[in-house]
């Protein structure tokens, strides 16, 4: 994987080159010499974000657990203002 660096001006003038470069690695876009953005292929993005893994997947809950309904009782105690008398 090869990282490519482009200035903001280069990116604006040749987005096609940036997209081609992103197919072989991240493209770092700079503004006034400082990195400000990174362009990735969608496959690299999915790999970095876990490819759509949900909290249920991470917790190891069985399939269908997202459909379980949980009925919680209504709260009876309500907060009241402080009495400073």
Short mmCIF file of C-alpha atoms in Angstrom, two decimals:
data_model
loop_
_atom_site.label_atom_id
_atom_site.label_comp_id
_atom_site.label_asym_id
_atom_site.label_seq_id
_atom_site.Cartn_x
_atom_site.Cartn_y
_atom_site.Cartn_z
CA UNK A 1 0.00 0.00 0.00
CA UNK A 2 1.52 3.27 -1.14
CA UNK A 3 0.44 6.64 0.28
CA UNK A 4 0.25 9.56 -2.14
CA UNK A 5 0.36 13.21 -1.11
CA UNK A 6 -1.39 15.96 -3.08
CA UNK A 7 -1.95 19.62 -2.39
CA UNK A 8 -5.52 20.91 -2.27
CA UNK A 9 -4.89 22.69 -5.56
CA UNK A 10 -3.60 19.50 -7.24
CA UNK A 11 -6.62 17.59 -5.94
CA UNK A 12 -9.05 20.22 -7.26
CA UNK A 13 -7.36 20.29 -10.66
CA UNK A 14 -7.05 16.52 -11.14
CA UNK A 15 -9.54 14.50 -9.09
CA UNK A 16 -9.19 11.63 -11.56
CA UNK A 17 -5.52 11.21 -10.63
CA UNK A 18 -6.49 11.27 -6.94
CA UNK A 19 -9.10 8.55 -7.46
CA UNK A 20 -6.64 6.38 -9.39
CA UNK A 21 -4.01 6.85 -6.67
CA UNK A 22 -6.57 5.92 -3.97
CA UNK A 23 -6.98 2.50 -5.59
CA UNK A 24 -3.44 1.63 -4.49
CA UNK A 25 -3.39 3.40 -1.13
CA UNK A 26 -4.50 6.47 0.82
CA UNK A 27 -4.22 9.92 -0.75
CA UNK A 28 -3.22 12.59 1.76
CA UNK A 29 -4.47 16.03 0.77
CA UNK A 30 -2.60 18.96 2.21
CA UNK A 31 -3.48 22.61 2.72
CA UNK A 32 -0.57 24.98 3.23
CA UNK A 33 1.71 21.99 3.76
CA UNK A 34 -0.40 20.39 6.50
CA UNK A 35 -2.40 17.18 6.01
CA UNK A 36 -6.13 17.98 6.19
CA UNK A 37 -7.96 15.14 4.39
CA UNK A 38 -7.43 11.54 3.36
CA UNK A 39 -9.05 9.95 0.32
CA UNK A 40 -9.56 6.17 0.52
CA UNK A 41 -11.06 3.55 -1.71
CA UNK A 42 -14.39 2.28 -0.43
CA UNK A 43 -12.85 -1.16 0.22
CA UNK A 44 -10.18 0.41 2.45
CA UNK A 45 -12.84 2.46 4.24
CA UNK A 46 -14.91 -0.67 4.96
CA UNK A 47 -11.82 -2.49 6.22
CA UNK A 48 -11.04 0.38 8.61
CA UNK A 49 -14.59 0.73 9.89
CA UNK A 50 -15.18 -2.97 10.41
CA UNK A 51 -17.37 -3.53 7.36
CA UNK A 52 -20.70 -2.84 9.02
CA UNK A 53 -20.16 -4.68 12.30
CA UNK A 54 -22.95 -3.83 14.73
CA UNK A 55 -22.86 -3.65 18.52
CA UNK A 56 -24.83 -6.92 18.55
CA UNK A 57 -22.05 -8.56 16.53
CA UNK A 58 -19.43 -7.24 18.93
CA UNK A 59 -21.34 -8.42 22.00
CA UNK A 60 -21.88 -11.83 20.49
CA UNK A 61 -25.66 -11.74 20.88
CA UNK A 62 -27.57 -14.30 18.82
CA UNK A 63 -29.25 -13.39 15.56
CA UNK A 64 -32.71 -11.95 16.16
CA UNK A 65 -31.76 -10.32 19.46
CA UNK A 66 -32.44 -6.93 17.94
CA UNK A 67 -36.15 -7.85 17.74
CA UNK A 68 -36.55 -8.50 21.48
CA UNK A 69 -38.94 -6.03 23.07
CA UNK A 70 -38.19 -4.77 26.54
CA UNK A 71 -41.07 -3.33 28.56
CA UNK A 72 -39.76 -1.12 31.33
CA UNK A 73 -42.10 0.09 34.08
CA UNK A 74 -42.92 3.79 34.09
CA UNK A 75 -40.96 5.86 36.57
CA UNK A 76 -43.08 6.84 39.55
CA UNK A 77 -40.64 9.16 41.25
CA UNK A 78 -40.27 12.50 39.54
CA UNK A 79 -37.58 14.98 40.40
CA UNK A 80 -38.78 17.93 42.40
CA UNK A 81 -37.27 21.28 43.13
CA UNK A 82 -35.22 21.70 46.32
CA UNK A 83 -36.95 23.20 49.36
CA UNK A 84 -34.53 25.60 51.09
CA UNK A 85 -36.92 26.78 53.82
#
